[in-house]
Coordinates of C-alpha atoms in Angstrom, one line a residue:
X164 CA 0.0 0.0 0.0
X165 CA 3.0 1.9 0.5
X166 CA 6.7 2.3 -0.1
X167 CA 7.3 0.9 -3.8
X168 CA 3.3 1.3 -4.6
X169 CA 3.6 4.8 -4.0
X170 CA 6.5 5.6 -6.2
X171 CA 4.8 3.8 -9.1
X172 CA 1.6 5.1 -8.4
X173 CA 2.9 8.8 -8.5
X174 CA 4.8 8.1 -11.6
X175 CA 1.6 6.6 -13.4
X176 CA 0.0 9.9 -12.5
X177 CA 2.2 11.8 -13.3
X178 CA 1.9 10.3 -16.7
X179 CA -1.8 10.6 -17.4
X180 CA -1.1 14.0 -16.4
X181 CA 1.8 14.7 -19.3
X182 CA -1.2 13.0 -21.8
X183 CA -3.7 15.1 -20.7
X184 CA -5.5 11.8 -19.4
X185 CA -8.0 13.0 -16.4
X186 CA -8.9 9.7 -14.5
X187 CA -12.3 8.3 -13.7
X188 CA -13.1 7.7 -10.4
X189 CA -16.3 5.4 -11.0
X190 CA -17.4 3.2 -8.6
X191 CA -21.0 2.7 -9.1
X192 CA -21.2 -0.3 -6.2
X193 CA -24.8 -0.4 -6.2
X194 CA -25.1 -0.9 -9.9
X195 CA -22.4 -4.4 -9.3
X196 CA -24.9 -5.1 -6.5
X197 CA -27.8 -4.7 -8.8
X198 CA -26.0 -7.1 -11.3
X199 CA -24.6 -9.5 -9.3
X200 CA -27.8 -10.6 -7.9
X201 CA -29.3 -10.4 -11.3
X202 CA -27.1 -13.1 -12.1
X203 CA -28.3 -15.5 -8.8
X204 CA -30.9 -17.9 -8.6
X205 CA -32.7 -18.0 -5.8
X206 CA -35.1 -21.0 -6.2
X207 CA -39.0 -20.6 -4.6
X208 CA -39.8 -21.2 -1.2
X209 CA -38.4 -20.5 2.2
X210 CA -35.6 -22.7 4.4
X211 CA -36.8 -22.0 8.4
X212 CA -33.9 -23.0 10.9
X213 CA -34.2 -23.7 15.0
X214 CA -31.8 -22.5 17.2
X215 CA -31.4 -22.0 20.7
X216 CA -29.9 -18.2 21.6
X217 CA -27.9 -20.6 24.2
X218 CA -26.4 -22.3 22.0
X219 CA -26.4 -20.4 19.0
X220 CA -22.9 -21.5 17.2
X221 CA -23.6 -25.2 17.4
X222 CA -27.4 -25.2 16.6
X223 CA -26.7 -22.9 13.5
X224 CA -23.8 -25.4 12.4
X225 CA -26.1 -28.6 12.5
X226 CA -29.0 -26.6 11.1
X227 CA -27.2 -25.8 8.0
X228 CA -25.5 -28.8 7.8
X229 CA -28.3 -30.6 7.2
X230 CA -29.9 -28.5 4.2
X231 CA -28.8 -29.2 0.8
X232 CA -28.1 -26.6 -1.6
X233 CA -30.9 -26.3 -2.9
X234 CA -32.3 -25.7 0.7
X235 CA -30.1 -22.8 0.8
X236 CA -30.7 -21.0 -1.9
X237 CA -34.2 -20.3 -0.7
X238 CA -35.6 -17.6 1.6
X239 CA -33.7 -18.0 5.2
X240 CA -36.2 -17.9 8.0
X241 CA -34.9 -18.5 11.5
X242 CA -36.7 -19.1 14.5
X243 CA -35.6 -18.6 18.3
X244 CA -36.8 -21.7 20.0
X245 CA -39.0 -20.3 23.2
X246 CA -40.0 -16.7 21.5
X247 CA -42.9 -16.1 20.0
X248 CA -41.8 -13.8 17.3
X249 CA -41.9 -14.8 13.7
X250 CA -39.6 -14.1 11.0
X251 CA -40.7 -11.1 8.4
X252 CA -36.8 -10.2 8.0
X253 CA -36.0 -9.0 11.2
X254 CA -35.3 -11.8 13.3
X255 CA -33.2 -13.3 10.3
X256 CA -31.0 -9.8 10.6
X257 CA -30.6 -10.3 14.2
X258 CA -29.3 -13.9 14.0
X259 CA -26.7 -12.7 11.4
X260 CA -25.4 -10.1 13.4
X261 CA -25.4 -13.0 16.6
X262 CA -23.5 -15.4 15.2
X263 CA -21.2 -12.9 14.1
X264 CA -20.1 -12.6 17.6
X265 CA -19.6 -16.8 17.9
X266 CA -18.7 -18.3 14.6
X267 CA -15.7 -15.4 14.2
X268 CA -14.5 -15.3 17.9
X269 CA -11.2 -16.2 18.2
X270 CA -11.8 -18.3 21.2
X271 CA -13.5 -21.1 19.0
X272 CA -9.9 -21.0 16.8
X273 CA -10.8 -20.7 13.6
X274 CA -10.1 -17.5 12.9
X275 CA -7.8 -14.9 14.5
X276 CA -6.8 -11.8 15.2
X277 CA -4.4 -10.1 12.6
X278 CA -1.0 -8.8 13.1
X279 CA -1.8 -6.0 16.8
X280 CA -5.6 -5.9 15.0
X281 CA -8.3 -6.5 17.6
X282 CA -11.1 -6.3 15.1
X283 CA -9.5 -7.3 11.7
X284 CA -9.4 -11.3 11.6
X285 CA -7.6 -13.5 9.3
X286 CA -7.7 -17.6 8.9
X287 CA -6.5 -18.9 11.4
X288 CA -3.8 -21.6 10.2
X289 CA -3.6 -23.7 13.4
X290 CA -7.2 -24.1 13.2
X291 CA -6.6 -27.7 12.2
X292 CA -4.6 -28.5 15.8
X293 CA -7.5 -27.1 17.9
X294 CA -10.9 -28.3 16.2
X295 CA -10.5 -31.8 14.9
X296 CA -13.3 -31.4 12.1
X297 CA -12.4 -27.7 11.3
X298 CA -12.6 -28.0 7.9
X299 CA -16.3 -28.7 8.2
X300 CA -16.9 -25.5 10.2
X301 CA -15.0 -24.0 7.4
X302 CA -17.6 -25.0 4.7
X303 CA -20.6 -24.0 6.7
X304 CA -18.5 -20.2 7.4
X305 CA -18.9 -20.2 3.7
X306 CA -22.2 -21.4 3.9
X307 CA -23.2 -18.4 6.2
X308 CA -21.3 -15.9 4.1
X309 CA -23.1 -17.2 1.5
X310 CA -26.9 -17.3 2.8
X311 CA -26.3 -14.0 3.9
X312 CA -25.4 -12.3 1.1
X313 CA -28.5 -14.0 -1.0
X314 CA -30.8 -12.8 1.3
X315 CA -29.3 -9.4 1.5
X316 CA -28.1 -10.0 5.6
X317 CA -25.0 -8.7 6.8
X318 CA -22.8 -10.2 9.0
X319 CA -21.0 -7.9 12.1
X320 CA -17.5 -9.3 11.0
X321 CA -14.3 -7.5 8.8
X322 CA -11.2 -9.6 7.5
X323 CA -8.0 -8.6 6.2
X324 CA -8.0 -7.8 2.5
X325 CA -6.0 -11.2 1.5
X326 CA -8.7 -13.1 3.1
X327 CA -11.4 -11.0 0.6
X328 CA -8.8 -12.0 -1.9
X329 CA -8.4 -15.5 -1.8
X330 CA -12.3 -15.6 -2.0
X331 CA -11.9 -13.4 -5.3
X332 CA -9.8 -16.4 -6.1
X333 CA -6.5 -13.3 -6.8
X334 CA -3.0 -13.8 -6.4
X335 CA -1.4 -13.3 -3.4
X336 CA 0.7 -9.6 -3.2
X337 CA 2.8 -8.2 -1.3
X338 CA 1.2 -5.5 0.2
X339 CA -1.2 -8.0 1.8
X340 CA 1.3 -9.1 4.4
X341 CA 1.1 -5.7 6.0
X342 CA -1.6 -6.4 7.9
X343 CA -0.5 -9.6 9.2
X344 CA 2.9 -9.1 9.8
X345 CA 4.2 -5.4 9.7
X346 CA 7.5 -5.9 10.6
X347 CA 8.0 -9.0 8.4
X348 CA 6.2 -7.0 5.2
X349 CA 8.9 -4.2 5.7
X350 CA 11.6 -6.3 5.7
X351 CA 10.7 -7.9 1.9
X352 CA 9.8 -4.5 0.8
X353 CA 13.3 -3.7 1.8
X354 CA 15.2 -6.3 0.2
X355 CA 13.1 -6.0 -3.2
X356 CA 14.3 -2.9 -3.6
X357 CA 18.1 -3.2 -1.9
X358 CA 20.9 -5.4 -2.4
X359 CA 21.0 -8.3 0.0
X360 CA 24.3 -10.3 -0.4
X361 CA 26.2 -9.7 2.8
X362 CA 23.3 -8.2 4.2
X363 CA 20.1 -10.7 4.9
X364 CA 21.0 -14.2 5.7
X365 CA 17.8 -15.9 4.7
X366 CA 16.9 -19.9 3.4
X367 CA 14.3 -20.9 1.0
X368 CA 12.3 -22.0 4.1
X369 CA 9.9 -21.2 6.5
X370 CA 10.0 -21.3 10.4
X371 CA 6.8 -22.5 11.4
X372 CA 5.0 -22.8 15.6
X373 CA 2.6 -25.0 15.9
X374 CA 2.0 -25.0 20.2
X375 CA 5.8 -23.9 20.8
X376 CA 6.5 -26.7 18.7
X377 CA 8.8 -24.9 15.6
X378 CA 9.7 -26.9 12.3
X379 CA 10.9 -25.8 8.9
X380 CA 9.1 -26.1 6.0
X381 CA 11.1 -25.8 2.1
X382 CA 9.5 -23.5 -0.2
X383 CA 10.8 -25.4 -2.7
X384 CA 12.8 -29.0 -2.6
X385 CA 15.6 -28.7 -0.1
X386 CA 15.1 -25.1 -0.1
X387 CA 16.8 -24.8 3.8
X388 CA 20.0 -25.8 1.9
X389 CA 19.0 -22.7 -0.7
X390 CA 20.5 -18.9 0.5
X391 CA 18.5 -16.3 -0.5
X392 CA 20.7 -14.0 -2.4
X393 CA 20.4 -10.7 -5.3
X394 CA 19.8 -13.1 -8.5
X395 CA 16.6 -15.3 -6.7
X396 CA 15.2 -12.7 -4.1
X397 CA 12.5 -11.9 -6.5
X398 CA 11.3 -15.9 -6.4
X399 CA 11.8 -15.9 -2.9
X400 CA 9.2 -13.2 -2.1
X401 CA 7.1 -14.5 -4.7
X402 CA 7.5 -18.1 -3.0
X403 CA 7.1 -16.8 0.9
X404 CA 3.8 -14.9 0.2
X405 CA 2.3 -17.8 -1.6
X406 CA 3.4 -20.1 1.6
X407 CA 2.0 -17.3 4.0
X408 CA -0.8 -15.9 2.2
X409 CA -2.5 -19.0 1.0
X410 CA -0.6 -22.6 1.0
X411 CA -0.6 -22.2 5.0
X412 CA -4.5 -21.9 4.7
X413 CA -5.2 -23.4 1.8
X414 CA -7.1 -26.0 3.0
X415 CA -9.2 -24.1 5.2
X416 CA -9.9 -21.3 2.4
X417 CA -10.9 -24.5 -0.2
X418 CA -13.9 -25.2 2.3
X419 CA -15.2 -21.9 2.6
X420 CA -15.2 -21.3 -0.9
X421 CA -16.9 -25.2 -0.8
X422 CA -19.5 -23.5 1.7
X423 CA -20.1 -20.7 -0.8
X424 CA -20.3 -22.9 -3.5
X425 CA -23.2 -24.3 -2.1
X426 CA -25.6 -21.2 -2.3
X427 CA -23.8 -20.1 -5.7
X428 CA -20.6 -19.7 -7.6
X429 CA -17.8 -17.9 -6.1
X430 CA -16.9 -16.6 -9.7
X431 CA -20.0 -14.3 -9.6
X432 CA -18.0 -12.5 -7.3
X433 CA -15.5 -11.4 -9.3
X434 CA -17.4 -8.0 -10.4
X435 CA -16.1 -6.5 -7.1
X436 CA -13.2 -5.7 -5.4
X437 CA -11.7 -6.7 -2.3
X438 CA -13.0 -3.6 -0.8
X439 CA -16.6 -4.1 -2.7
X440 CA -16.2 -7.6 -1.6
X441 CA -16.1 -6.5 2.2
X442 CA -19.3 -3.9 1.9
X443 CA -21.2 -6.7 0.1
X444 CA -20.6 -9.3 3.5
X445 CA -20.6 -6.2 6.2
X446 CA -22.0 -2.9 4.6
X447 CA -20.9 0.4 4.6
X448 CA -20.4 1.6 8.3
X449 CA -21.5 5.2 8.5
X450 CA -18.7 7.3 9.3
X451 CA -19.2 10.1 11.9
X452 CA -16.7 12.6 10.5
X453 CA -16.4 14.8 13.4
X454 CA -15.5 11.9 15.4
X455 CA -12.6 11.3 13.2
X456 CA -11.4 15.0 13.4
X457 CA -11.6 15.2 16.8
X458 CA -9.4 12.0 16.8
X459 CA -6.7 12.8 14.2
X460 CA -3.0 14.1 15.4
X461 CA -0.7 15.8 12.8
X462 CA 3.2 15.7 12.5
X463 CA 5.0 18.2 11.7
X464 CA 5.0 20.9 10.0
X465 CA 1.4 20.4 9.5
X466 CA -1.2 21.6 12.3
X467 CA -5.0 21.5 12.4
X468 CA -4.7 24.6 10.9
X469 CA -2.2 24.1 7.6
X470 CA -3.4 24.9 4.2
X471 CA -2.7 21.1 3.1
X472 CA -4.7 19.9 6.4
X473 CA -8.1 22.3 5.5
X474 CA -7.9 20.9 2.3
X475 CA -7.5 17.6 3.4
X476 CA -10.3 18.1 5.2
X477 CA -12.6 20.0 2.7
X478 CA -12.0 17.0 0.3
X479 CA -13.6 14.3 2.7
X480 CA -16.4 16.5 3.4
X481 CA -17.5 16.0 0.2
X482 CA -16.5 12.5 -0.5
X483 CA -19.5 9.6 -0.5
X484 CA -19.6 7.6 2.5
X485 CA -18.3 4.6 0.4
X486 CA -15.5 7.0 -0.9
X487 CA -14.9 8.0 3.3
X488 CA -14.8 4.3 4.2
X489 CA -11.9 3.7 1.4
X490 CA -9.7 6.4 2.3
X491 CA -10.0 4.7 5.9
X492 CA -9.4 1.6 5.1
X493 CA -6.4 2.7 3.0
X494 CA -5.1 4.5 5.8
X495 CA -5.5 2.0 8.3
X496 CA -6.1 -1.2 6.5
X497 CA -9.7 -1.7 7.5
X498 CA -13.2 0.3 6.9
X499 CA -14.3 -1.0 10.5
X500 CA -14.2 1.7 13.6
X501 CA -14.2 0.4 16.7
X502 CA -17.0 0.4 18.9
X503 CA -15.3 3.2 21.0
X504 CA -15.1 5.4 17.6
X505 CA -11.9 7.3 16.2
X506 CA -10.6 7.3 19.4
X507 CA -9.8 3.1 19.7
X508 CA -7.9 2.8 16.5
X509 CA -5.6 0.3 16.8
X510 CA -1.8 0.2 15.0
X511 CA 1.1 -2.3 15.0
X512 CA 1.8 -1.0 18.7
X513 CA -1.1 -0.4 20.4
X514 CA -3.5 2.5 20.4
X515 CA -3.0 4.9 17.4
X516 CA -5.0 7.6 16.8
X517 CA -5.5 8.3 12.6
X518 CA -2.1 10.5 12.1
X519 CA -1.9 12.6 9.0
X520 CA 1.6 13.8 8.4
X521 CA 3.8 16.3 6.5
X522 CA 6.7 15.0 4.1
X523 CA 8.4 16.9 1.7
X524 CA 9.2 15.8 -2.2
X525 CA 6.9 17.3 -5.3
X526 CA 3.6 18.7 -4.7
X527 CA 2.4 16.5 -7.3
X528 CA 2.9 13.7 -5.7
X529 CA 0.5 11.3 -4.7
X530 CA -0.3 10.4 -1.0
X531 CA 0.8 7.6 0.8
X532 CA -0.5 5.4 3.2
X533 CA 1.4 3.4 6.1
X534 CA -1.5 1.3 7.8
X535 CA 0.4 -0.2 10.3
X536 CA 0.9 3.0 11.9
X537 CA -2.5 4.3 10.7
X538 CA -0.6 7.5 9.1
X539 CA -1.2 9.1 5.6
X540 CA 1.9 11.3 4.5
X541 CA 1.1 14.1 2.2
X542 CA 3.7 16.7 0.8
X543 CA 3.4 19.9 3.3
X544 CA 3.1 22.1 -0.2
X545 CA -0.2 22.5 -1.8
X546 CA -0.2 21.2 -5.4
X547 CA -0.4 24.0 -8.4
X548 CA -3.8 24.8 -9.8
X549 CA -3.6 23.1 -13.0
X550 CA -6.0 23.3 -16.5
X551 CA -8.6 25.4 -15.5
X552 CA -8.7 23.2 -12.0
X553 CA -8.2 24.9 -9.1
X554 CA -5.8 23.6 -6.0
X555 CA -8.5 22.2 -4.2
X556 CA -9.9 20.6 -7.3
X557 CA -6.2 18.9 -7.8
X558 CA -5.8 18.1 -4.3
X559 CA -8.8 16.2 -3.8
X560 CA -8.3 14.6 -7.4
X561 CA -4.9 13.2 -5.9
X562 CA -6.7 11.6 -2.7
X563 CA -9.1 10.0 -4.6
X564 CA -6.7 8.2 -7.1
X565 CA -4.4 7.3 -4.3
X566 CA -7.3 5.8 -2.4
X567 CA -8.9 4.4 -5.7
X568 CA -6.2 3.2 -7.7
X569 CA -2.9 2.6 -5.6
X570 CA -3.8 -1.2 -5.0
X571 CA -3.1 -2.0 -8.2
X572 CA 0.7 -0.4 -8.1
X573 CA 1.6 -2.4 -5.4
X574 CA 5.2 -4.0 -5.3
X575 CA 4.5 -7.5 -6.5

């Protein structure tokens, strides 16, 4: 999202500038939504379930175990065994938001927390050492993702973006790894772009902790007995994300995309984004945006005050709430708040408040983002009015291709 991306990304628009090129910024998400579902099939009639509130996670596993596919792609109806109420919709919304809370708590081990993240979860790849039929659980978490998303039901849950990925069945990049492992991501940003020999002193292997228990696993045939040097750095990184990103879950991803199988093909999908991807299962949060002022620090030499902070400011005023909730998640590599608002933003250390900060270099450069430290870095000096568009018009331009576009100039 950063270091390498950025560079790329402010040369590409630095290009479509010298053309005269004046990028779209396009994202019509309920128009996907509109035809995406156009494309599914749900078939007539309705599927009721029974569960206990008690024992929500359990009854809700055997309950959808036992329906076929065909028994999922009808209406979902839940019922609350003991209450009286019956299920127009609402009842149906509550028991996605409630299992939310069980089938993604960490505590059951299949998924966990990612990299310092207290709300962000990732697969969790040990899954397999604490629930002896996990892969089963697996299918019916696709399962849910997927009756939920037929019926139009949101679920109170946010995963890293590779995890959004891998069910967009996309590669593995680098800039995924960020959110998982900050300090590890830095490190293979650094020796992508640095020579190495002398330097790192790195195998074609990977350390691996299973209950304290550490083994090495080869990336490729004998690859411990392989030094990572200048000439194969480039297939190591490609290698080492592929192990951490999705061969150490592989397994685990294959049944949930099983699961969603079930109610309908994952390949429908593909119109979105990860980011789309993530509104579609959770919605757009509403963002209260003087909650997220009141909450933001600045580095020097900006101050609340600077020119390149008001216009900062001015731009996300009038930005869409979808277009707010992207520029947050680029920031800090999820649209989720916390429930304590702005305020319980969480970094790679602990609590860190959204930091916007001052760097030098052109004016026409484009923002970047460092999400584990939930800072934005923009040049202290305004860029020039350019073509009839004035500085604000450039300036907001600029945040909204960063936040738009700069995924896809991300160091491979």
């Amino acid at each position: 999202r950063v270091h390498g991306a950025a560079a790329s990304a402010a040369a590409a628009s630095a290009g479509a500038a010298d053309h005269g090129a004046s990028p779209e910024y396009t994202r019509d998400f309920v128009a996907k939504v509109d035809a995406f579902r156009a494309q599914l099939r749900q078939q007539s009639g309705e599927t009721l379930i029974k569960v206990k509130r008690n024992a929500l996670f359990e009854d809700s596993y055997n309950a959808f175990a036992k329906l076929s596919p065909q028994d999922l792609r009808k209406r979902f109806r839940v019922h609350f065994e003991g209450e009286a109420g019956l299920d127009y919709g609402g009842l149906s919304r509550t028991f996605f938001f409630e299992i939310s809370k069980q089938a993604f708590n960490p505590y059951y081990g299949l998924f966990e927390y990612a990299g310092a993240s207290t709300y962000t979860l990732q697969i969790n790849k040990g899954s397999g050492a604490i629930v002896d039929n996990h892969l089963d659980y697996f299918r019916f978490i696709g399962r849910l993702i997927g009756v939920g998303v037929l019926n139009s039901k949101l679920l109170d849950v946010f995963f890293t973006q590779a995890f959004y990925r891998r069910l967009l069945q996309l590669p593995p990049r680098l800039g995924e790894l960020e959110a998982q492992d900050p300090e590890f991501h830095q490190s293979l940003v650094w020796m992508s772009e640095n020579d190495i020999d002398g330097v790192i002193f790195a195998s074609f292997a990977e350390e691996v902790e299973t209950f304290g228990v550490k083994t090495l696993v080869d990336l490729v045939p004998n690859g411990r007995s392989i030094d990572v040097t200048n000439e194969n750095k480039a297939q190591y990184i490609k290698l080492v994300l592929e192990w951490r990103l999705l061969r150490c879950v592989e397994q685990q991803t294959g049944a949930v995309l099983d699961g969603l199988r079930d109610v309908f093909d994952p390949a429908l999908l593909r119109v979105f984004d990860a980011k789309e991807l993530e509104f579609l299962i959770s919605g757009i949060a509403q963002i209260d945006l003087d909650d997220w002022r009141r909450n933001t620090v600045y580095r020097a030499p900006l101050t609340a005050d600077h020119p390149v902070v008001l216009l900062f400011w001015a731009a996300v005023e009038s930005f869409s709430n979808e277009q707010r909730t992207r520029l947050l998640a680029f920031v800090t590599g999820t649209s989720k708040v916390p429930l304590g608002g702005f305020a319980e933003l969480y970094g790679s250390s602990g609590k860190t408040k959204f930091t916007i900060e001052g760097v030098g270099g052109s004016p026409n450069q484009l923002p970047q983002a460092h999400s584990c430290f939930n800072r934005i870095s923009i040049c202290s000096v305004p860029p020039p009015a350019s073509r009839g568009k004035t500085v604000y018009d450039v300036f907001r331009e600029k945040l909204l291709y960063a936040i738009e576009e700069c995924t896809s100039f991300e160091t491979q």
